[in-house]
N, CA, C and O atoms as a DFTB+ gen file, in Angstrom:
292 C
 N C O
     1  1    -246.726      92.227     -19.741
     2  2    -246.067      92.805     -18.559
     3  2    -247.127      92.695     -17.445
     4  3    -248.261      93.149     -17.596
     5  1    -246.717      92.078     -16.324
     6  2    -247.649      91.910     -15.215
     7  2    -247.787      93.117     -14.299
     8  3    -247.061      94.092     -14.493
     9  1    -248.625      93.108     -13.370
    10  2    -248.807      94.211     -12.443
    11  2    -249.022      93.660     -11.061
    12  3    -249.847      92.757     -10.923
    13  1    -248.375      94.107     -10.054
    14  2    -248.597      93.833      -8.625
    15  2    -249.713      94.641      -8.194
    16  3    -249.668      95.863      -8.336
    17  1    -250.817      94.005      -7.624
    18  2    -252.028      94.771      -7.251
    19  2    -252.269      94.554      -5.772
    20  3    -251.993      93.485      -5.227
    21  1    -252.792      95.590      -5.133
    22  2    -253.314      95.527      -3.779
    23  2    -252.252      94.960      -2.742
    24  3    -252.622      94.283      -1.783
    25  1    -250.992      95.246      -2.961
    26  2    -250.015      94.900      -2.001
    27  2    -249.712      93.421      -1.974
    28  3    -248.943      92.989      -1.115
    29  1    -250.267      92.623      -2.856
    30  2    -249.949      91.178      -2.790
    31  2    -248.695      90.887      -3.625
    32  3    -248.706      90.037      -4.515
    33  1    -247.673      91.576      -3.331
    34  2    -246.464      91.432      -4.099
    35  2    -245.816      90.088      -3.935
    36  3    -245.176      89.584      -4.857
    37  1    -245.978      89.485      -2.738
    38  2    -245.312      88.195      -2.543
    39  2    -245.816      87.122      -3.457
    40  3    -245.028      86.390      -4.055
    41  1    -247.156      87.013      -3.579
    42  2    -247.745      86.055      -4.491
    43  2    -247.461      86.342      -5.962
    44  3    -247.250      85.430      -6.761
    45  1    -247.460      87.633      -6.300
    46  2    -247.129      88.054      -7.688
    47  2    -245.709      87.667      -8.061
    48  3    -245.473      87.144      -9.150
    49  1    -244.765      87.918      -7.169
    50  2    -243.360      87.574      -7.407
    51  2    -243.204      86.110      -7.618
    52  3    -242.602      85.692      -8.608
    53  1    -243.733      85.294      -6.707
    54  2    -243.581      83.863      -6.741
    55  2    -244.256      83.279      -7.973
    56  3    -243.707      82.372      -8.598
    57  1    -245.492      83.801      -8.355
    58  2    -246.148      83.337      -9.564
    59  2    -245.387      83.669     -10.797
    60  3    -245.199      82.819     -11.667
    61  1    -244.944      84.885     -10.889
    62  2    -244.227      85.338     -12.110
    63  2    -242.918      84.542     -12.266
    64  3    -242.557      84.093     -13.354
    65  1    -242.224      84.389     -11.113
    66  2    -240.957      83.617     -11.209
    67  2    -241.244      82.255     -11.710
    68  3    -240.473      81.742     -12.521
    69  1    -242.318      81.616     -11.279
    70  2    -242.641      80.318     -11.815
    71  2    -243.036      80.312     -13.254
    72  3    -242.687      79.378     -13.977
    73  1    -243.753      81.315     -13.710
    74  2    -244.190      81.430     -15.099
    75  2    -243.013      81.466     -16.061
    76  3    -243.036      80.878     -17.142
    77  1    -241.947      82.207     -15.608
    78  2    -240.746      82.331     -16.527
    79  2    -239.691      81.291     -16.245
    80  3    -238.639      81.284     -16.884
    81  1    -239.955      80.409     -15.296
    82  2    -238.983      79.368     -15.014
    83  2    -237.685      79.809     -14.284
    84  3    -236.635      79.186     -14.444
    85  1    -237.777      80.852     -13.513
    86  2    -236.636      81.354     -12.809
    87  2    -236.574      80.928     -11.406
    88  3    -237.580      81.000     -10.700
    89  1    -235.401      80.468     -10.936
    90  2    -235.235      80.039      -9.548
    91  2    -235.088      81.228      -8.644
    92  3    -234.836      82.338      -9.113
    93  1    -235.243      81.014      -7.322
    94  2    -234.994      82.020      -6.357
    95  2    -233.540      82.474      -6.458
    96  3    -233.271      83.674      -6.388
    97  1    -232.609      81.559      -6.617
    98  2    -231.212      81.893      -6.676
    99  2    -230.995      82.761      -7.905
   100  3    -230.316      83.783      -7.805
   101  1    -231.557      82.390      -9.089
   102  2    -231.347      83.265     -10.268
   103  2    -231.867      84.686     -10.061
   104  3    -231.233      85.669     -10.445
   105  1    -233.070      84.756      -9.428
   106  2    -233.585      86.099      -9.169
   107  2    -232.672      86.861      -8.211
   108  3    -232.397      88.045      -8.406
   109  1    -232.202      86.157      -7.164
   110  2    -231.312      86.763      -6.219
   111  2    -230.049      87.258      -6.871
   112  3    -229.593      88.357      -6.556
   113  1    -229.471      86.500      -7.760
   114  2    -228.265      86.890      -8.498
   115  2    -228.490      88.124      -9.320
   116  3    -227.669      89.040      -9.311
   117  1    -229.590      88.162     -10.031
   118  2    -229.934      89.389     -10.884
   119  2    -230.117      90.545     -10.009
   120  3    -229.694      91.644     -10.367
   121  1    -230.719      90.384      -8.879
   122  2    -230.986      91.539      -7.937
   123  2    -229.846      91.847      -7.051
   124  3    -229.858      92.864      -6.357
   125  1    -228.877      91.024      -7.044
   126  2    -227.636      91.221      -6.203
   127  2    -228.012      91.228      -4.654
   128  3    -227.657      92.107      -3.869
   129  1    -228.769      90.137      -4.341
   130  2    -229.146      89.972      -2.963
   131  2    -229.052      88.452      -2.622
   132  3    -228.982      87.624      -3.531
   133  1    -229.050      88.108      -1.371
   134  2    -229.059      86.693      -1.047
   135  2    -230.310      85.985      -1.240
   136  3    -231.397      86.515      -1.008
   137  1    -230.170      84.722      -1.686
   138  2    -231.382      83.931      -2.000
   139  2    -232.347      83.809      -0.814
   140  3    -233.561      83.856      -1.012
   141  1    -231.830      83.653       0.422
   142  2    -232.839      83.552       1.565
   143  2    -233.691      84.836       1.692
   144  3    -234.815      84.772       2.191
   145  1    -233.182      85.977       1.256
   146  2    -234.028      87.158       1.275
   147  2    -235.159      87.103       0.341
   148  3    -236.238      87.610       0.648
   149  1    -234.958      86.477      -0.855
   150  2    -236.028      86.246      -1.831
   151  2    -237.088      85.318      -1.217
   152  3    -238.294      85.512      -1.369
   153  1    -236.575      84.316      -0.524
   154  2    -237.517      83.305       0.108
   155  2    -238.296      83.886       1.163
   156  3    -239.463      83.517       1.286
   157  1    -237.777      84.811       2.003
   158  2    -238.510      85.404       3.044
   159  2    -239.514      86.408       2.516
   160  3    -240.579      86.569       3.112
   161  1    -239.200      87.128       1.358
   162  2    -240.157      88.009       0.736
   163  2    -241.300      87.213       0.163
   164  3    -242.452      87.603       0.352
   165  1    -241.052      86.133      -0.519
   166  2    -242.028      85.329      -1.086
   167  2    -243.038      84.638      -0.073
   168  3    -244.217      84.403      -0.338
   169  1    -242.420      84.355       1.092
   170  2    -243.243      83.750       2.116
   171  2    -243.865      84.753       3.129
   172  3    -244.458      84.406       4.151
   173  1    -243.670      85.992       2.744
   174  2    -244.199      87.123       3.566
   175  2    -243.554      87.185       5.001
   176  3    -244.132      87.801       5.897
   177  1    -242.456      86.601       5.198
   178  2    -241.693      86.660       6.410
   179  2    -241.027      88.036       6.529
   180  3    -240.745      88.534       7.619
   181  1    -240.800      88.601       5.389
   182  2    -240.068      89.953       5.349
   183  2    -240.790      90.853       4.302
   184  3    -241.318      90.389       3.292
   185  1    -240.774      92.097       4.602
   186  2    -241.348      93.085       3.669
   187  2    -240.198      93.847       3.004
   188  3    -239.403      94.451       3.725
   189  1    -240.066      93.856       1.719
   190  2    -238.966      94.557       1.088
   191  2    -239.244      96.133       1.088
   192  3    -240.397      96.562       1.073
   193  1    -238.187      96.923       1.105
   194  2    -238.377      98.281       0.917
   195  2    -238.653      98.562      -0.504
   196  3    -238.505      97.668      -1.337
   197  1    -239.056      99.778      -0.845
   198  2    -239.483     100.041      -2.269
   199  2    -238.321      99.847      -3.268
   200  3    -238.532      99.376      -4.385
   201  1    -237.147     100.201      -2.869
   202  2    -235.974     100.053      -3.841
   203  2    -235.788      98.566      -4.168
   204  3    -235.559      98.226      -5.329
   205  1    -235.886      97.615      -3.112
   206  2    -235.728      96.182      -3.397
   207  2    -236.882      95.664      -4.219
   208  3    -236.709      94.856      -5.131
   209  1    -238.061      96.141      -3.881
   210  2    -239.224      95.712      -4.616
   211  2    -239.167      96.051      -6.073
   212  3    -239.575      95.288      -6.949
   213  1    -238.621      97.275      -6.301
   214  2    -238.414      97.736      -7.717
   215  2    -237.391      96.891      -8.484
   216  3    -237.564      96.619      -9.673
   217  1    -236.310      96.475      -7.778
   218  2    -235.259      95.581      -8.414
   219  2    -235.896      94.273      -8.790
   220  3    -235.714      93.773      -9.901
   221  1    -236.675      93.697      -7.822
   222  2    -237.256      92.377      -8.087
   223  2    -238.288      92.448      -9.255
   224  3    -238.279      91.638     -10.182
   225  1    -239.161      93.457      -9.145
   226  2    -240.166      93.574     -10.146
   227  2    -239.561      93.868     -11.538
   228  3    -240.061      93.339     -12.530
   229  1    -238.549      94.657     -11.635
   230  2    -237.872      94.936     -12.912
   231  2    -237.290      93.607     -13.494
   232  3    -237.393      93.348     -14.693
   233  1    -236.702      92.811     -12.642
   234  2    -236.100      91.512     -13.072
   235  2    -237.142      90.551     -13.587
   236  3    -236.865      89.728     -14.459
   237  1    -238.375      90.658     -13.032
   238  2    -239.420      89.823     -13.438
   239  2    -240.444      90.252     -14.474
   240  3    -241.330      89.518     -14.910
   241  1    -240.223      91.572     -14.841
   242  2    -241.137      92.204     -15.794
   243  2    -242.480      92.538     -15.169
   244  3    -243.517      92.540     -15.833
   245  1    -242.432      92.816     -13.892
   246  2    -243.664      93.271     -13.178
   247  2    -243.627      94.788     -13.010
   248  3    -242.562      95.403     -13.061
   249  1    -244.762      95.361     -12.817
   250  2    -244.891      96.809     -12.608
   251  2    -245.457      97.138     -11.200
   252  3    -246.393      96.479     -10.747
   253  1    -244.927      98.089     -10.556
   254  2    -245.456      98.576      -9.253
   255  2    -246.348      99.753      -9.525
   256  3    -245.985     100.668     -10.265
   257  1    -247.443      99.730      -8.963
   258  2    -248.491     100.761      -9.131
   259  2    -248.803     101.366      -7.741
   260  3    -249.245     100.640      -6.851
   261  1    -248.586     102.649      -7.546
   262  2    -248.891     103.296      -6.223
   263  2    -250.069     104.250      -6.506
   264  3    -249.989     105.137      -7.355
   265  1    -251.149     104.032      -5.766
   266  2    -252.315     104.815      -5.846
   267  2    -252.607     105.590      -4.587
   268  3    -252.404     105.127      -3.464
   269  1    -253.068     106.727      -4.813
   270  2    -253.583     107.560      -3.605
   271  2    -255.035     107.187      -3.361
   272  3    -255.865     107.309      -4.262
   273  1    -255.340     106.753      -2.201
   274  2    -256.680     106.442      -1.814
   275  2    -257.305     107.590      -0.997
   276  3    -256.738     108.080      -0.020
   277  1    -258.430     107.964      -1.425
   278  2    -259.182     109.061      -0.677
   279  2    -259.997     108.481       0.379
   280  3    -261.017     107.853       0.096
   281  1    -259.614     108.651       1.574
   282  2    -260.294     108.050       2.709
   283  2    -260.528     109.181       3.750
   284  3    -259.706     110.084       3.899
   285  1    -261.637     109.101       4.439
   286  2    -261.830     110.065       5.543
   287  2    -261.325     109.527       6.818
   288  3    -261.514     108.345       7.107
   289  1    -260.686     110.342       7.599
   290  2    -260.022     109.895       8.825
   291  2    -260.827     110.330      10.013
   292  3    -260.445     110.056      11.150
């Protein structure tokens, strides 16, 4: 099971899709969204909301990890 790290979800999605031999259209069909949306997410032209990212990651066997960072403001 893979993990998306440091917000580089676009590269992780594209790489994982390639690893398992899934097309953008197949991923779009599973996620019930248009193929051009997948293309825009993978090319970083569009940022998915958390719900969409969850659907995509679930379809690809990826895990979303949200961490709290302690920073001084």
